[in-house]
Amino acid sequence: MKSVLLMLAFPFVLLASPIESYMQALAVQAKIEVPNFKGFSVQRGEKIFTSKHIGKKGKKISCVSCHGNDLRKSGENIFTGKVIEPLSPTANPKRLSKLKDIKKWLRRNFKDVYKREGTAVEKGDVLRYIQSK
Amino acid sequence: MKKTVIMMLGSMVLCANLAAGEEHYEHRKKSEKMTETDPLYVSECAGCHMAYQPAFLPKRSWKKMMLTLEDHFGVDATMEKEDEVKIKKYLLANAGDVKRVGGEFAEFMRSIPSNETPLSISKIPKFVKEHREIEKRLVTQKEVRSWANCAACHTKAESGNYSERSIFIPNYGKWDD
């Protein structure tokens, strides 16, 4: 019986998407950071994404400054003018599909806007927000 | 036995990949198009700006650039060590002072004083000279944003063609020197 269950479970383990396995890892970390952590929040993620801060360049910016208000539409890098493909995974299936890219952009962009890396809770929240769009 | 065969196959594939990698980073021939197609260079560098032709800067500039990615023109551009090594190799192999470059690339190189290590292409003397007549408002307008956005006016910049004939400045039109 146990082996049947294992066999059934096996394909799902393989199919766990990079973003979902990463979110699970972030949740484990989040519980260490915040003992009463109850899960990631789209609302908190929205605040992280839309609130303005004096960024690395000394200018007041938010994630919205480059990604725009509608994540299903293209944005534009405010410093270089380069078009940024939509961030919403619904509009752009390439988004949140590669672990390496997810980690890279979270690291870089948190530093650009917040001048520090995000915590596990913050990263998870902002990812949930992006997923909800 | 089976395990050994798998291991052998594995190492063969690995070797083949390494060999292909070497070949990949050799100098491009002069006749080749100057469009940047290296997947790693494009994915890591052209997410935020145009994939500038490495021939715009000398080797010493690219070395410095790759050592200062934490503050890359005020932005964090750090990447995984492994990618950083590969990209540096690519940039150094295609820098303006290692390959025989023609036209404006050669003039850009010649204009840089030997004791200077520019990081901004737009600070190179030849660049400054070529753009001296452009009004500031044409650069700061939202269709262009900054000197970093070559392709906003040089319509064939991505392919390495910066000829006057392919210039079209938003809200101004063709450029006639």
Tab-separated table of N, CA and C in Angstrom, chain B residues 74-142:
chain	number	residue	atom	x	y	z
B	74	GLY	N	24.808	52.870	-10.307
B	74	GLY	CA	23.803	53.092	-9.272
B	74	GLY	C	22.782	51.976	-9.137
B	75	VAL	N	22.996	50.887	-9.841
B	75	VAL	CA	22.039	49.781	-9.800
B	75	VAL	C	22.794	48.495	-9.466
B	76	ASP	N	22.110	47.572	-8.771
B	76	ASP	CA	22.730	46.282	-8.456
B	76	ASP	C	22.656	45.377	-9.679
B	77	ALA	N	23.804	44.968	-10.182
B	77	ALA	CA	23.817	44.100	-11.373
B	77	ALA	C	24.593	42.820	-11.088
B	78	THR	N	24.575	42.392	-9.826
B	78	THR	CA	25.337	41.191	-9.473
B	78	THR	C	24.722	39.951	-10.111
B	79	MET	N	25.575	38.976	-10.340
B	79	MET	CA	25.107	37.722	-10.937
B	79	MET	C	25.865	36.565	-10.306
B	80	GLU	N	25.480	35.349	-10.661
B	80	GLU	CA	26.174	34.201	-10.101
B	80	GLU	C	27.619	34.186	-10.593
B	81	LYS	N	28.512	33.786	-9.698
B	81	LYS	CA	29.947	33.797	-9.981
B	81	LYS	C	30.275	33.120	-11.322
B	82	GLU	N	29.658	31.991	-11.515
B	82	GLU	CA	29.893	31.184	-12.716
B	82	GLU	C	29.554	31.996	-13.984
B	83	ASP	N	28.444	32.724	-13.944
B	83	ASP	CA	28.040	33.542	-15.086
B	83	ASP	C	28.959	34.740	-15.254
B	84	GLU	N	29.369	35.277	-14.121
B	84	GLU	CA	30.265	36.435	-14.145
B	84	GLU	C	31.576	36.080	-14.861
B	85	VAL	N	32.102	34.903	-14.568
B	85	VAL	CA	33.350	34.451	-15.182
B	85	VAL	C	33.173	34.318	-16.698
B	86	LYS	N	32.073	33.705	-17.106
B	86	LYS	CA	31.819	33.494	-18.537
B	86	LYS	C	31.626	34.822	-19.278
B	87	ILE	N	30.875	35.722	-18.676
B	87	ILE	CA	30.604	36.998	-19.329
B	87	ILE	C	31.864	37.837	-19.449
B	88	LYS	N	32.674	37.809	-18.406
B	88	LYS	CA	33.932	38.554	-18.440
B	88	LYS	C	34.809	38.038	-19.584
B	89	LYS	N	34.845	36.741	-19.728
B	89	LYS	CA	35.648	36.119	-20.770
B	89	LYS	C	35.146	36.574	-22.147
B	90	TYR	N	33.843	36.592	-22.285
B	90	TYR	CA	33.219	37.019	-23.541
B	90	TYR	C	33.546	38.482	-23.849
B	91	LEU	N	33.414	39.336	-22.835
B	91	LEU	CA	33.673	40.767	-23.023
B	91	LEU	C	35.135	41.016	-23.378
B	92	LEU	N	36.030	40.334	-22.674
B	92	LEU	CA	37.455	40.549	-22.923
B	92	LEU	C	37.860	40.048	-24.307
B	93	ALA	N	37.230	38.970	-24.764
B	93	ALA	CA	37.561	38.429	-26.086
B	93	ALA	C	37.054	39.337	-27.208
B	94	ASN	N	36.051	40.149	-26.900
B	94	ASN	CA	35.453	40.987	-27.946
B	94	ASN	C	35.615	42.483	-27.705
B	95	ALA	N	36.488	42.844	-26.769
B	95	ALA	CA	36.699	44.263	-26.446
B	95	ALA	C	37.294	44.995	-27.651
B	96	GLY	N	37.180	46.313	-27.628
B	96	GLY	CA	37.608	47.120	-28.769
B	96	GLY	C	39.102	47.113	-29.022
B	97	ASP	N	39.904	46.766	-28.022
B	97	ASP	CA	41.351	46.779	-28.235
B	97	ASP	C	41.952	45.392	-28.412
B	98	VAL	N	41.116	44.380	-28.575
B	98	VAL	CA	41.689	43.051	-28.856
B	98	VAL	C	41.358	42.584	-30.258
B	99	LYS	N	40.179	42.948	-30.746
B	99	LYS	CA	39.846	42.490	-32.088
B	99	LYS	C	40.021	43.642	-33.060
B	100	ARG	N	40.222	43.286	-34.305
B	100	ARG	CA	40.344	44.348	-35.299
B	100	ARG	C	38.949	44.872	-35.595
B	101	VAL	N	38.678	46.060	-35.116
B	101	VAL	CA	37.354	46.627	-35.322
B	101	VAL	C	37.443	47.752	-36.342
B	102	GLY	N	36.359	47.950	-37.033
B	102	GLY	CA	36.370	48.982	-38.061
B	102	GLY	C	35.544	50.185	-37.666
B	103	GLY	N	35.490	51.151	-38.554
B	103	GLY	CA	34.622	52.318	-38.468
B	103	GLY	C	34.636	53.029	-37.140
B	104	GLU	N	33.434	53.300	-36.647
B	104	GLU	CA	33.315	54.108	-35.429
B	104	GLU	C	33.921	53.421	-34.209
B	105	PHE	N	33.906	52.084	-34.185
B	105	PHE	CA	34.477	51.383	-33.034
B	105	PHE	C	35.967	51.695	-32.908
B	106	ALA	N	36.686	51.678	-34.043
B	106	ALA	CA	38.123	51.963	-34.024
B	106	ALA	C	38.364	53.407	-33.593
B	107	GLU	N	37.534	54.323	-34.074
B	107	GLU	CA	37.689	55.733	-33.701
B	107	GLU	C	37.407	55.951	-32.215
B	108	PHE	N	36.434	55.212	-31.690
B	108	PHE	CA	36.132	55.295	-30.252
B	108	PHE	C	37.373	54.903	-29.461
B	109	MET	N	37.982	53.787	-29.850
B	109	MET	CA	39.158	53.282	-29.138
B	109	MET	C	40.287	54.305	-29.172
B	110	ARG	N	40.559	54.836	-30.355
B	110	ARG	CA	41.676	55.768	-30.506
B	110	ARG	C	41.480	57.039	-29.685
B	111	SER	N	40.216	57.409	-29.445
B	111	SER	CA	39.971	58.673	-28.737
B	111	SER	C	40.160	58.569	-27.219
B	112	ILE	N	40.270	57.343	-26.705
B	112	ILE	CA	40.397	57.184	-25.245
B	112	ILE	C	41.858	57.347	-24.810
B	113	PRO	N	42.142	58.320	-23.914
B	113	PRO	CA	43.518	58.462	-23.416
B	113	PRO	C	43.964	57.172	-22.724
B	114	SER	N	45.229	56.805	-22.927
B	114	SER	CA	45.694	55.507	-22.431
B	114	SER	C	45.672	55.410	-20.901
B	115	ASN	N	45.667	56.559	-20.219
B	115	ASN	CA	45.651	56.501	-18.747
B	115	ASN	C	44.235	56.561	-18.178
B	116	GLU	N	43.235	56.440	-19.035
B	116	GLU	CA	41.854	56.477	-18.549
B	116	GLU	C	41.152	55.138	-18.767
B	117	THR	N	40.219	54.831	-17.853
B	117	THR	CA	39.458	53.578	-17.929
B	117	THR	C	37.972	53.915	-17.870
B	118	PRO	N	37.412	54.349	-18.991
B	118	PRO	CA	35.994	54.747	-18.949
B	118	PRO	C	35.060	53.568	-18.698
B	119	LEU	N	33.975	53.842	-17.963
B	119	LEU	CA	32.942	52.817	-17.782
B	119	LEU	C	31.710	53.166	-18.620
B	120	SER	N	31.477	54.457	-18.797
B	120	SER	CA	30.343	54.875	-19.628
B	120	SER	C	30.799	55.072	-21.066
B	121	ILE	N	30.122	54.409	-21.967
B	121	ILE	CA	30.429	54.592	-23.385
B	121	ILE	C	30.188	56.063	-23.753
B	122	SER	N	29.177	56.644	-23.084
B	122	SER	CA	28.821	58.031	-23.412
B	122	SER	C	29.829	59.069	-22.909
B	123	LYS	N	30.868	58.624	-22.186
B	123	LYS	CA	31.887	59.573	-21.729
B	123	LYS	C	33.138	59.497	-22.603
B	124	ILE	N	33.147	58.572	-23.549
B	124	ILE	CA	34.308	58.434	-24.430
B	124	ILE	C	34.404	59.691	-25.313
B	125	PRO	N	35.609	60.293	-25.411
B	125	PRO	CA	35.746	61.548	-26.160
B	125	PRO	C	35.064	61.542	-27.537
B	126	LYS	N	35.230	60.456	-28.277
B	126	LYS	CA	34.634	60.399	-29.607
B	126	LYS	C	33.095	60.425	-29.530
B	127	PHE	N	32.550	59.790	-28.520
B	127	PHE	CA	31.092	59.801	-28.328
B	127	PHE	C	30.631	61.225	-28.046
B	128	VAL	N	31.339	61.879	-27.130
B	128	VAL	CA	30.979	63.251	-26.732
B	128	VAL	C	31.022	64.156	-27.962
B	129	LYS	N	32.069	64.004	-28.746
B	129	LYS	CA	32.243	64.847	-29.936
B	129	LYS	C	31.099	64.614	-30.929
B	130	GLU	N	30.791	63.361	-31.155
B	130	GLU	CA	29.753	63.028	-32.135
B	130	GLU	C	28.357	63.511	-31.718
B	131	HIS	N	28.150	63.634	-30.397
B	131	HIS	CA	26.813	63.996	-29.913
B	131	HIS	C	26.723	65.433	-29.420
B	132	ARG	N	27.793	66.229	-29.652
B	132	ARG	CA	27.842	67.569	-29.034
B	132	ARG	C	26.718	68.500	-29.489
B	133	GLU	N	26.189	68.267	-30.673
B	133	GLU	CA	25.151	69.185	-31.158
B	133	GLU	C	23.729	68.781	-30.755
B	134	ILE	N	23.604	67.654	-30.096
B	134	ILE	CA	22.264	67.188	-29.718
B	134	ILE	C	21.772	67.947	-28.489
B	135	GLU	N	20.620	68.567	-28.619
B	135	GLU	CA	20.055	69.304	-27.485
B	135	GLU	C	19.706	68.341	-26.348
B	136	LYS	N	19.902	68.827	-25.123
B	136	LYS	CA	19.682	67.981	-23.950
B	136	LYS	C	18.243	67.450	-23.884
B	137	ARG	N	17.284	68.307	-24.244
B	137	ARG	CA	15.879	67.904	-24.114
B	137	ARG	C	15.551	66.692	-25.018
B	138	LEU	N	16.294	66.543	-26.098
B	138	LEU	CA	16.053	65.389	-26.976
B	138	LEU	C	16.517	64.087	-26.324
B	139	VAL	N	17.474	64.221	-25.411
B	139	VAL	CA	17.989	63.027	-24.716
B	139	VAL	C	17.121	62.697	-23.503
B	140	THR	N	16.706	63.731	-22.775
B	140	THR	CA	15.944	63.472	-21.548
B	140	THR	C	14.461	63.205	-21.805
B	141	GLN	N	13.981	63.490	-23.004
B	141	GLN	CA	12.559	63.243	-23.297
B	141	GLN	C	12.225	61.763	-23.041
B	142	LYS	N	10.949	61.513	-22.744
B	142	LYS	CA	10.593	60.159	-22.300
B	142	LYS	C	10.802	59.074	-23.362
